[in-house]
Structures are given as C-alpha cells and as structure tokens.
PDB file of C-alpha atoms in Angstrom:
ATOM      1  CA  UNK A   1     -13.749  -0.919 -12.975  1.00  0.00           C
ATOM      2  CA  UNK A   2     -12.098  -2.511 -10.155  1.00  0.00           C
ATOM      3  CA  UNK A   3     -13.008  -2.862  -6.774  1.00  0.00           C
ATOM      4  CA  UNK A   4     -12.044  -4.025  -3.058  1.00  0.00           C
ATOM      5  CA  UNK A   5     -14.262  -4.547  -0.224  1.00  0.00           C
ATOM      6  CA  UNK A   6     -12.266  -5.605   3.083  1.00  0.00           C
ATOM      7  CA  UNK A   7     -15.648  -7.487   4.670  1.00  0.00           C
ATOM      8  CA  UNK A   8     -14.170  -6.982   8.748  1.00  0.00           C
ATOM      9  CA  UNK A   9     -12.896  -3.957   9.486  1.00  0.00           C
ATOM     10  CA  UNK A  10     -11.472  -5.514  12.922  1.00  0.00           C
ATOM     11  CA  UNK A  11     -11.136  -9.177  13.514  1.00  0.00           C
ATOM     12  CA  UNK A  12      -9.830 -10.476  16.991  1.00  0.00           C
ATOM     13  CA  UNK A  13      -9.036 -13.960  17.671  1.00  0.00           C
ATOM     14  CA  UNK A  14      -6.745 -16.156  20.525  1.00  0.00           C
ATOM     15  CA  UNK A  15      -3.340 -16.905  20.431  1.00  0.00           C
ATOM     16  CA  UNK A  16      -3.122 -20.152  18.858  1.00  0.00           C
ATOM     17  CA  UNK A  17      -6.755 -19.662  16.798  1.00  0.00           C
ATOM     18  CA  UNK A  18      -6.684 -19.970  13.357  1.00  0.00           C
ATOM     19  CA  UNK A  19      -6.774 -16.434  11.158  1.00  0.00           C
ATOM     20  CA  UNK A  20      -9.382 -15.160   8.235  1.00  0.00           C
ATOM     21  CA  UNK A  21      -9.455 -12.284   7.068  1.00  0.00           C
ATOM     22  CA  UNK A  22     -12.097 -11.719   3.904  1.00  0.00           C
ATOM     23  CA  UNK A  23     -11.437  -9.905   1.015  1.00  0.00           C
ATOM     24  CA  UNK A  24     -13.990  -9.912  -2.167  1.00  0.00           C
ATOM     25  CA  UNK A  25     -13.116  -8.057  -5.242  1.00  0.00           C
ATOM     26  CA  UNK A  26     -14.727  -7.113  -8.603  1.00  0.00           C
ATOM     27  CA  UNK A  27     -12.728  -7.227 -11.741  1.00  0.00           C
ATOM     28  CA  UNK A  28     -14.024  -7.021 -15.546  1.00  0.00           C
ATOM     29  CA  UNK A  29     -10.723  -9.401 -16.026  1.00  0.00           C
ATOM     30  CA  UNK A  30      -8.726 -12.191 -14.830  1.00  0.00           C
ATOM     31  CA  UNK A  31      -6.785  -9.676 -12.108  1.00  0.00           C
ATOM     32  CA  UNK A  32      -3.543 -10.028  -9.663  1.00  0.00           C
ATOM     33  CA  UNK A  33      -4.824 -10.175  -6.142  1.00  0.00           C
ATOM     34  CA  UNK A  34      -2.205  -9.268  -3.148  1.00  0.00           C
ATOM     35  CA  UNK A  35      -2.304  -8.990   0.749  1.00  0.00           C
ATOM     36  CA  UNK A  36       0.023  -6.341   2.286  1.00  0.00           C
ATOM     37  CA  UNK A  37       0.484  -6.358   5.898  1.00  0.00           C
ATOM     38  CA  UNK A  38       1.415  -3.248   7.931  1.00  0.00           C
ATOM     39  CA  UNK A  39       2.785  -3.174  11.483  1.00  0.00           C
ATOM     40  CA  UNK A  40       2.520  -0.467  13.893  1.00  0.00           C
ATOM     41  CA  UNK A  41       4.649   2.297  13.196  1.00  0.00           C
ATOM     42  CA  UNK A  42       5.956   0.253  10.086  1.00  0.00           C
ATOM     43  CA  UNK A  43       5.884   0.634   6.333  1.00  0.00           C
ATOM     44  CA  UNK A  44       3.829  -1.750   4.446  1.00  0.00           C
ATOM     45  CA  UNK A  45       5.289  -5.261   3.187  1.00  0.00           C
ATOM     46  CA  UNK A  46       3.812  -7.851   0.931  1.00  0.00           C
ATOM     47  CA  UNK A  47       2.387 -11.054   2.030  1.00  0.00           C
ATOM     48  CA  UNK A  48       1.239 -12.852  -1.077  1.00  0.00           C
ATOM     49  CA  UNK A  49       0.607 -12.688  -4.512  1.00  0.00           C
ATOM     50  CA  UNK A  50      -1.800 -14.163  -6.636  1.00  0.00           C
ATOM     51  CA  UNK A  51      -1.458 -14.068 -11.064  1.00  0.00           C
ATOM     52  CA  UNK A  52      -3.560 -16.962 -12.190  1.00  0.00           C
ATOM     53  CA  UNK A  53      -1.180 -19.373 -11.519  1.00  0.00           C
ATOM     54  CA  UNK A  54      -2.180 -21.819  -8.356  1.00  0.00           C
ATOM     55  CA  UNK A  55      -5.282 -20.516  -6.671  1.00  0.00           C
ATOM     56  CA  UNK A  56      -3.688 -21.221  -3.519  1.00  0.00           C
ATOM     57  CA  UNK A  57      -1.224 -18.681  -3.003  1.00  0.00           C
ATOM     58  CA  UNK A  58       1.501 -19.371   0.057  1.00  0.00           C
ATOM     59  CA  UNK A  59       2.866 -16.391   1.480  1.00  0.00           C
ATOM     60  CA  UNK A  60       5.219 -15.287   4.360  1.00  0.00           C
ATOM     61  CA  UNK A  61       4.887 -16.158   7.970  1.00  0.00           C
ATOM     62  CA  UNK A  62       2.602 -19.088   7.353  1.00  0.00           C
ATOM     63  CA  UNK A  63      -0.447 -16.950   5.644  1.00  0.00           C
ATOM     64  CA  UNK A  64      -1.942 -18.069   2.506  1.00  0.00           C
ATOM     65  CA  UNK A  65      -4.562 -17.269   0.588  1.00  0.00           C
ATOM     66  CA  UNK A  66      -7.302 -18.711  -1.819  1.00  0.00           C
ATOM     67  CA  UNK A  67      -8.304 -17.407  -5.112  1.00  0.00           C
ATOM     68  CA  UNK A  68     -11.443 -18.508  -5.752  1.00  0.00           C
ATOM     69  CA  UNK A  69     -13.092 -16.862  -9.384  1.00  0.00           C
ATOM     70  CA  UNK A  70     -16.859 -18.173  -8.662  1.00  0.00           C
ATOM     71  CA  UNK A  71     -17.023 -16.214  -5.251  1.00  0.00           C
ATOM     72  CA  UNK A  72     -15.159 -13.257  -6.277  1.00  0.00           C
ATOM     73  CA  UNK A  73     -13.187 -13.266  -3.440  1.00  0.00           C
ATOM     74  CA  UNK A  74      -9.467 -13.903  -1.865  1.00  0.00           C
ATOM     75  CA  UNK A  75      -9.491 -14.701   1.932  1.00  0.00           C
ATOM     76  CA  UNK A  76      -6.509 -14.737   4.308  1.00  0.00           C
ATOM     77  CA  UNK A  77      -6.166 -17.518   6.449  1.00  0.00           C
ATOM     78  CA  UNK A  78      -3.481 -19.098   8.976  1.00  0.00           C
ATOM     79  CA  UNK A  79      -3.697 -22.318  10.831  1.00  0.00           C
ATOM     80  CA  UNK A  80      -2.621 -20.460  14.241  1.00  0.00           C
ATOM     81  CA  UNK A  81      -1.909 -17.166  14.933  1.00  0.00           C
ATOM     82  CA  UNK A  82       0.635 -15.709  16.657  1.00  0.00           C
ATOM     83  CA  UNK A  83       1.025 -12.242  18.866  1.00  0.00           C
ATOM     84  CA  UNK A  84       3.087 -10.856  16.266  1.00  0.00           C
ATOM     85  CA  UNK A  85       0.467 -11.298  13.791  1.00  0.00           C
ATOM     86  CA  UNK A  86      -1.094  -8.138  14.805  1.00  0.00           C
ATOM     87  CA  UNK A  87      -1.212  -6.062  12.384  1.00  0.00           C
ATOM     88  CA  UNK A  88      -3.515  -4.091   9.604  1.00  0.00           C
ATOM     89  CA  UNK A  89      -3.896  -6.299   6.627  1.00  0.00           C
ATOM     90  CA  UNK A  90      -5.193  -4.865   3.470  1.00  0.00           C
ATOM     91  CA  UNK A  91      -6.361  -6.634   0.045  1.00  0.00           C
ATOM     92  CA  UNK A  92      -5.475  -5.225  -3.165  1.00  0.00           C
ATOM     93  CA  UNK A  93      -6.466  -5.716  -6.550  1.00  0.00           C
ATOM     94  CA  UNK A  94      -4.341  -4.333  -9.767  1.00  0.00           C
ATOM     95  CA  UNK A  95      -6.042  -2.234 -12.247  1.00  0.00           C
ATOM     96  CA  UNK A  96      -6.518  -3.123 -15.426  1.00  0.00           C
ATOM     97  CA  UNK A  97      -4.816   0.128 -16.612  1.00  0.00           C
ATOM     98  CA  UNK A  98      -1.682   1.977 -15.642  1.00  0.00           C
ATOM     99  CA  UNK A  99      -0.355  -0.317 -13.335  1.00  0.00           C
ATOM    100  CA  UNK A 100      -1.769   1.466 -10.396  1.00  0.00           C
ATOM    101  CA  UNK A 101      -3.331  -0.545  -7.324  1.00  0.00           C
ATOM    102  CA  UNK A 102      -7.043  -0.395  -6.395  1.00  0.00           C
ATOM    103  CA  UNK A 103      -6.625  -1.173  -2.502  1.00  0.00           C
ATOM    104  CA  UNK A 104      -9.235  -2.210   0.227  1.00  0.00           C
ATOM    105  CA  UNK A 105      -9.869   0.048   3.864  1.00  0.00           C
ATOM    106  CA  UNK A 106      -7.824  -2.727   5.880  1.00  0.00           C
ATOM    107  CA  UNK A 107      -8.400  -5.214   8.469  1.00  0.00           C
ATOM    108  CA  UNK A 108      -7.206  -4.620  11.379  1.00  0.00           C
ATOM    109  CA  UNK A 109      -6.317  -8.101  13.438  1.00  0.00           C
ATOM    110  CA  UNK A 110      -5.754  -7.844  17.429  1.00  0.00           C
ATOM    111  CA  UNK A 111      -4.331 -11.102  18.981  1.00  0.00           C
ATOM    112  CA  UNK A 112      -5.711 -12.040  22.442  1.00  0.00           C
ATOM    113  CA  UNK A 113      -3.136 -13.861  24.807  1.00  0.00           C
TER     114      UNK A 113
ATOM    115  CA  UNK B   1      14.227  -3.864   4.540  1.00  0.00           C
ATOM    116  CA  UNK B   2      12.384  -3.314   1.100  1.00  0.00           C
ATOM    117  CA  UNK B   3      15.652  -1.592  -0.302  1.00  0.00           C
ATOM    118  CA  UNK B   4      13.019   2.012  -1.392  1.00  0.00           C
ATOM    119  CA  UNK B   5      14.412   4.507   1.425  1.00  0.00           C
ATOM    120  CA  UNK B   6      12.319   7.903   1.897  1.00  0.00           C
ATOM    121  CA  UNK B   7      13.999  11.287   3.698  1.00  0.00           C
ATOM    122  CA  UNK B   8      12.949  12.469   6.123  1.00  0.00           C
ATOM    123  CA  UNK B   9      11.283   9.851   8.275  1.00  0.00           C
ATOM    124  CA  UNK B  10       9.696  12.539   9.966  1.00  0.00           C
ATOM    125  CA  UNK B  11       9.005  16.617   9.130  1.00  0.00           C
ATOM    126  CA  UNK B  12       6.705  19.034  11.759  1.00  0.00           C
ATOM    127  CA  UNK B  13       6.189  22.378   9.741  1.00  0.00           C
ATOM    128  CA  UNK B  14       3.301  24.683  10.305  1.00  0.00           C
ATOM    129  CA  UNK B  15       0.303  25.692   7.894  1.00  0.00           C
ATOM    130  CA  UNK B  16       1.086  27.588   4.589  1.00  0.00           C
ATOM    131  CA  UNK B  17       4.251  26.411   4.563  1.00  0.00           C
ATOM    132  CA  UNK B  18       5.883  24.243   1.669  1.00  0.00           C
ATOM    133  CA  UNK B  19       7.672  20.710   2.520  1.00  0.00           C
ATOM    134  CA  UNK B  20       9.671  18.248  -0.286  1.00  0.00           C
ATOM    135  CA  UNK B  21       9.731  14.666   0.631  1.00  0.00           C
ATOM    136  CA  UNK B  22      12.293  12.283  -1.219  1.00  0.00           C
ATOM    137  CA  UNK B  23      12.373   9.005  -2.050  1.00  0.00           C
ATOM    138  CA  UNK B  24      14.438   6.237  -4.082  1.00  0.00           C
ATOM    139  CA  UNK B  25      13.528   3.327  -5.441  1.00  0.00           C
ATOM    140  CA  UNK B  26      15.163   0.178  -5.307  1.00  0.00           C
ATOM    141  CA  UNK B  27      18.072  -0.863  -7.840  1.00  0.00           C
ATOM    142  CA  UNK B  28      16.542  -1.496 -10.994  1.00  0.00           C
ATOM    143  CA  UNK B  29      12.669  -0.422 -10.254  1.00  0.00           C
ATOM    144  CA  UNK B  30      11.763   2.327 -12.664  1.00  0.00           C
ATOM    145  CA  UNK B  31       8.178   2.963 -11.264  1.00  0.00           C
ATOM    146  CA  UNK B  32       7.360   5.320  -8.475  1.00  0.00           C
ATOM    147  CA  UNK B  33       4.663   5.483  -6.514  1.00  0.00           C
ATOM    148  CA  UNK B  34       3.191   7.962  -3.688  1.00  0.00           C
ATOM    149  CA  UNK B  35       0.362   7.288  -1.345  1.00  0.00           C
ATOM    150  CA  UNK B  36      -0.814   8.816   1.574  1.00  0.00           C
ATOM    151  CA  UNK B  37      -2.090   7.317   5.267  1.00  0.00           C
ATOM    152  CA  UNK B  38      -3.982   9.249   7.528  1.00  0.00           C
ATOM    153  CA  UNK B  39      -6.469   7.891   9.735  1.00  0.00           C
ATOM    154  CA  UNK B  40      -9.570   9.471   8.380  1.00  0.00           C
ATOM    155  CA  UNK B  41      -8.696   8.684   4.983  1.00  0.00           C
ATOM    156  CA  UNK B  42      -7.399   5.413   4.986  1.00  0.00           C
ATOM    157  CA  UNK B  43      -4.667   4.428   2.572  1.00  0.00           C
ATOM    158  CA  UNK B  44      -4.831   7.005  -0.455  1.00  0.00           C
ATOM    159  CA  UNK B  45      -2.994   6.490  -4.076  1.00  0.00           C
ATOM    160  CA  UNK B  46      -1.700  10.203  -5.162  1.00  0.00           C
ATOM    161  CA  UNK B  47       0.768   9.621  -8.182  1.00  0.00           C
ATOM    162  CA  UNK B  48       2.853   7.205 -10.336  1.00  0.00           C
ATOM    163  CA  UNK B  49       5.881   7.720 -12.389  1.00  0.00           C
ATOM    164  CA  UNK B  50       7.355   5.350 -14.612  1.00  0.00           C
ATOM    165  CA  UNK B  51      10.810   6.539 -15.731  1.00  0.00           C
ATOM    166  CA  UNK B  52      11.066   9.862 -15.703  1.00  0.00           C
ATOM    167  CA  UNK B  53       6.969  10.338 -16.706  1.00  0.00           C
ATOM    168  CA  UNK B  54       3.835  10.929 -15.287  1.00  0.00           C
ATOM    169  CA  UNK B  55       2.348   7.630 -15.586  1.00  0.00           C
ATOM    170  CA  UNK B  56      -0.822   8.208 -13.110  1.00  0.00           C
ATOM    171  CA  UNK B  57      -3.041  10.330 -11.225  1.00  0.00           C
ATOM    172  CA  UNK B  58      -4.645   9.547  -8.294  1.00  0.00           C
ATOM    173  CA  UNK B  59      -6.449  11.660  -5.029  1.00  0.00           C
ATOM    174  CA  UNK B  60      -3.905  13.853  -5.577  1.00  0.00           C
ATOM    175  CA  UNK B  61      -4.640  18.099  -4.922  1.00  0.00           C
ATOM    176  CA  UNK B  62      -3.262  20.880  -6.836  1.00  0.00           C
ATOM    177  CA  UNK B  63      -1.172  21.624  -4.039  1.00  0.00           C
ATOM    178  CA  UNK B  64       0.875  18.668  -4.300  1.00  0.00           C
ATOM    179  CA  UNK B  65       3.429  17.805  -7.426  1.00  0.00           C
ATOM    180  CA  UNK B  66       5.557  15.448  -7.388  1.00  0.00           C
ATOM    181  CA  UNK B  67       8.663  14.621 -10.204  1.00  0.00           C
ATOM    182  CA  UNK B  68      10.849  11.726 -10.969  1.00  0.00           C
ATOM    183  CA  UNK B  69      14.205  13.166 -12.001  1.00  0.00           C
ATOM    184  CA  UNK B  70      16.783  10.390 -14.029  1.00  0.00           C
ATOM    185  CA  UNK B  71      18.548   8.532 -11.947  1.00  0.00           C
ATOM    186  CA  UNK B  72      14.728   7.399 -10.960  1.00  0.00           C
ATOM    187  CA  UNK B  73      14.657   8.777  -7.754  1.00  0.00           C
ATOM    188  CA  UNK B  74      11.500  10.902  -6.786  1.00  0.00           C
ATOM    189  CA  UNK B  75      10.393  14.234  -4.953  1.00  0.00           C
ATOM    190  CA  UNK B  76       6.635  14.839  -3.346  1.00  0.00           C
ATOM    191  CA  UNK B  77       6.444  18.291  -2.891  1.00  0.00           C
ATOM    192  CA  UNK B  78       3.860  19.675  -0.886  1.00  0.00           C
ATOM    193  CA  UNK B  79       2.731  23.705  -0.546  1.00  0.00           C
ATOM    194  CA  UNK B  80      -0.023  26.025   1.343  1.00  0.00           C
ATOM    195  CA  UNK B  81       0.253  23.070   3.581  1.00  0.00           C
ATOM    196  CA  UNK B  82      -3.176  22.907   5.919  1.00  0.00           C
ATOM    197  CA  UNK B  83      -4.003  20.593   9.236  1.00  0.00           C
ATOM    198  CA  UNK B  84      -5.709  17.846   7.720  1.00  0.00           C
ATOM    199  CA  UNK B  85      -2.328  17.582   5.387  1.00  0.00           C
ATOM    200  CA  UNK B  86      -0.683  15.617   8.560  1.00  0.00           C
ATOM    201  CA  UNK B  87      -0.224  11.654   7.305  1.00  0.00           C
ATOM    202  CA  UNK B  88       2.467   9.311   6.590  1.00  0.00           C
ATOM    203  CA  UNK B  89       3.674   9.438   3.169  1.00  0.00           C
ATOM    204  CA  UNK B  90       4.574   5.979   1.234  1.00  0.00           C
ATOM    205  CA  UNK B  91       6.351   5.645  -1.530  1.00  0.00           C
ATOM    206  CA  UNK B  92       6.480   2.167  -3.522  1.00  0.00           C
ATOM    207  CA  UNK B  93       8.777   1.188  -6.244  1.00  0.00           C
ATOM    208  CA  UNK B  94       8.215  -1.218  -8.724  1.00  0.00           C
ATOM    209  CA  UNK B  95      10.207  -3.439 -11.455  1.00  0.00           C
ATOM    210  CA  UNK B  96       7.049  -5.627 -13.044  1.00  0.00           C
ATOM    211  CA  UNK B  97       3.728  -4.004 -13.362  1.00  0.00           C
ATOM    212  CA  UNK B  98       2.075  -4.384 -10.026  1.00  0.00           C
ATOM    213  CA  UNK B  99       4.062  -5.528  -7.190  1.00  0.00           C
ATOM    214  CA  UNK B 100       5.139  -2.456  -5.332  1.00  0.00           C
ATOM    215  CA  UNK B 101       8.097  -2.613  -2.451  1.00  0.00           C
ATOM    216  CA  UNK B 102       7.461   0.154   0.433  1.00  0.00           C
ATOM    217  CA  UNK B 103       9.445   2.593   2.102  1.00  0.00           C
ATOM    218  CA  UNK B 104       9.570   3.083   5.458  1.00  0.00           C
ATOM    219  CA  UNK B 105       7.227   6.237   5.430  1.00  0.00           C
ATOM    220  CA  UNK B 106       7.237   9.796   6.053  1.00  0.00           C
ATOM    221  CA  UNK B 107       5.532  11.160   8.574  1.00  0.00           C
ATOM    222  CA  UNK B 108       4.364  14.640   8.506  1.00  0.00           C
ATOM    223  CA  UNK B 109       2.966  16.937  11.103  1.00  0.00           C
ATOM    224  CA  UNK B 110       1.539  20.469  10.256  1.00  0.00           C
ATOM    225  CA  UNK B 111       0.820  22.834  13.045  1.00  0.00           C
TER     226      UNK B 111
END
C-alpha cells in the first residue's frame, strides 16, 4: 500500500532563503509523485509532477523537486523564496489502483519579511 | 483558473438538513473526484467517478452520495447534515490517470 509522510508540518524561513519542504513516500512500485500548493482561501493547483522520467522535476514559480528511489523520498526546494510563496504544500503519491491519490497532511510554509 | 467550476462557492444550512453541491469538469476530463477540507481532518478523498461510474470509494459516510450524470458533470449530495459536516468541498477532474485539476471549492457551513 501506499503511503505519504509530510516530515514538517510548518516550515518558516526569510524572504530571500532558500525553500525545503520534505516529503518521503512508500510505494510497492515505481509511483507518480506530485506537489500541490494551496493558497489561502484558494483551491488547490499543481506544482510538479514526477513519472519516472528525469528525477529532477521543474515545476511552476521556480520550485522543483527531486526524486530520489534509494531515500524514498521527493523534497521541495527553491533557491529563494518569495512572500507569495506562502502557502500549504502537500505531497502526493498515486495509487497503484483506481487512479485515486494517496495525499500527505501538508506543510504549511510562512515567509518572514 | 483550472477550467473544473463548482456551485455554490459557498452554502450555510442548519443540522438535519440536506444540501447538493455541483461540479463540472473540464472539457474533455471524464474523471471526477470529491474531497473534503476541514481543519481537523485534513484533506480527505470521498469518491471518484470515471464516466458515468462509480470508480472509487474513499472516507466517504452513508450520508453522502454523490452521481456523475452524462454530460460528465457531477452532484455531492449531502443529508442529516451535522456540525462537524462544515468543510470546503473540492472537486478534481481528470483526463490521464492521476493528475487532477481543482475547483475553486465549496464551502459549507452547518448551524
């Protein structure tokens, strides 16, 4: 079975700071991997999307990620953030059956000034 | 904009009553999802239709059904509706297997 464990349930950092956000998964196959990112009073939108192709995955707003098989795991990271990074960020892995999404608690990222 | 739109963006009902939320998918995307977001709970997974079927179940109760009708858009309806029924309500659409496109939400307040 599938599983998503969001290691930071808040992460704060400076303007200007670089961003991770961890994210290990468990997966009895080779599995997609996504971040979605959710602003305050907003819907959900997707970041980035991993499927075995490069195991570093670019996404929007200068956030990639890096799938690495050995460590079971698919961090977040951005050179610098920015105020309007903050946001909740979750990880989610897809099942291995009926298409549905296995999804982590979220991180939630403030941005200090 | 993600293209899925979801009516109404906001509902305030009291207990024991009965609610239906909407929701269509983008052009094209013949999955639905549903999940809920409350602040206990986190983000839950309730249901997924793939045209027109039940496709899968998630932390869904009996209380709640939901139906994909053919032109692929989707209802949530919700009944004997209690406090700790107050979230937002997602829905996602889909074209390929796993990446999902959000609505904007529903958010629902029982009193």
């Amino acid at each position: 079975a599938q599983s998503v464990t969001q290691l930071d349930s808040h992460v704060s950092v400076s303007e200007g700071t670089p961003v991770l956000l961890r994210c290990n998964y468990s997966s009895s196959y080779s599995p997609s991997l996504f971040w979605y990112v959710q602003h305050p009073n907003k819907g959900l939108q997707l970041l980035l999307k991993y499927t075995s192709a490069a195991t570093l995955v670019k996404g929007i707003n200068g956030f990639e990620a890096e799938f690495k098989k050995s460590e079971t795991s698919f961090h977040l990271t951005k050179p610098s953030a920015h105020m309007s990074d903050a946001a909740e960020y979750f990880c989610v892995v897809s099942s291995d059956s009926n298409y549905q999404l296995i999804w982590g608690a979220g991180t939630k990222l403030i941005i200090k000034p | 904009d993600s293209g899925v739109t979801q009516t109404p963006k906001h509902l305030i009902t009291a207990t024991g009553q009965r609610v239906t939320l909407r929701c269509s998918p983008r052009s094209g995307d013949l999955s639905v999802y549903w999940y809920q977001q409350s602040l206990d709970q986190g983000l839950q997974f309730l249901i997924q239709y793939y045209n027109g079927e039940e496709r899968a179940k998630g932390n869904i109760l009996e209380r709640f059904s939901a139906q994909q009708f053919p032109d692929l858009h989707s209802e949530l309806n919700l009944s004997s509706l209690e406090l700790g029924d107050s979230a937002l309500y997602f829905c996602a659409s889909s074209v390929v297997a796993d990446e999902q496109f959000f609505g904007p939400g529903t958010r629902l307040t029982v009193l």
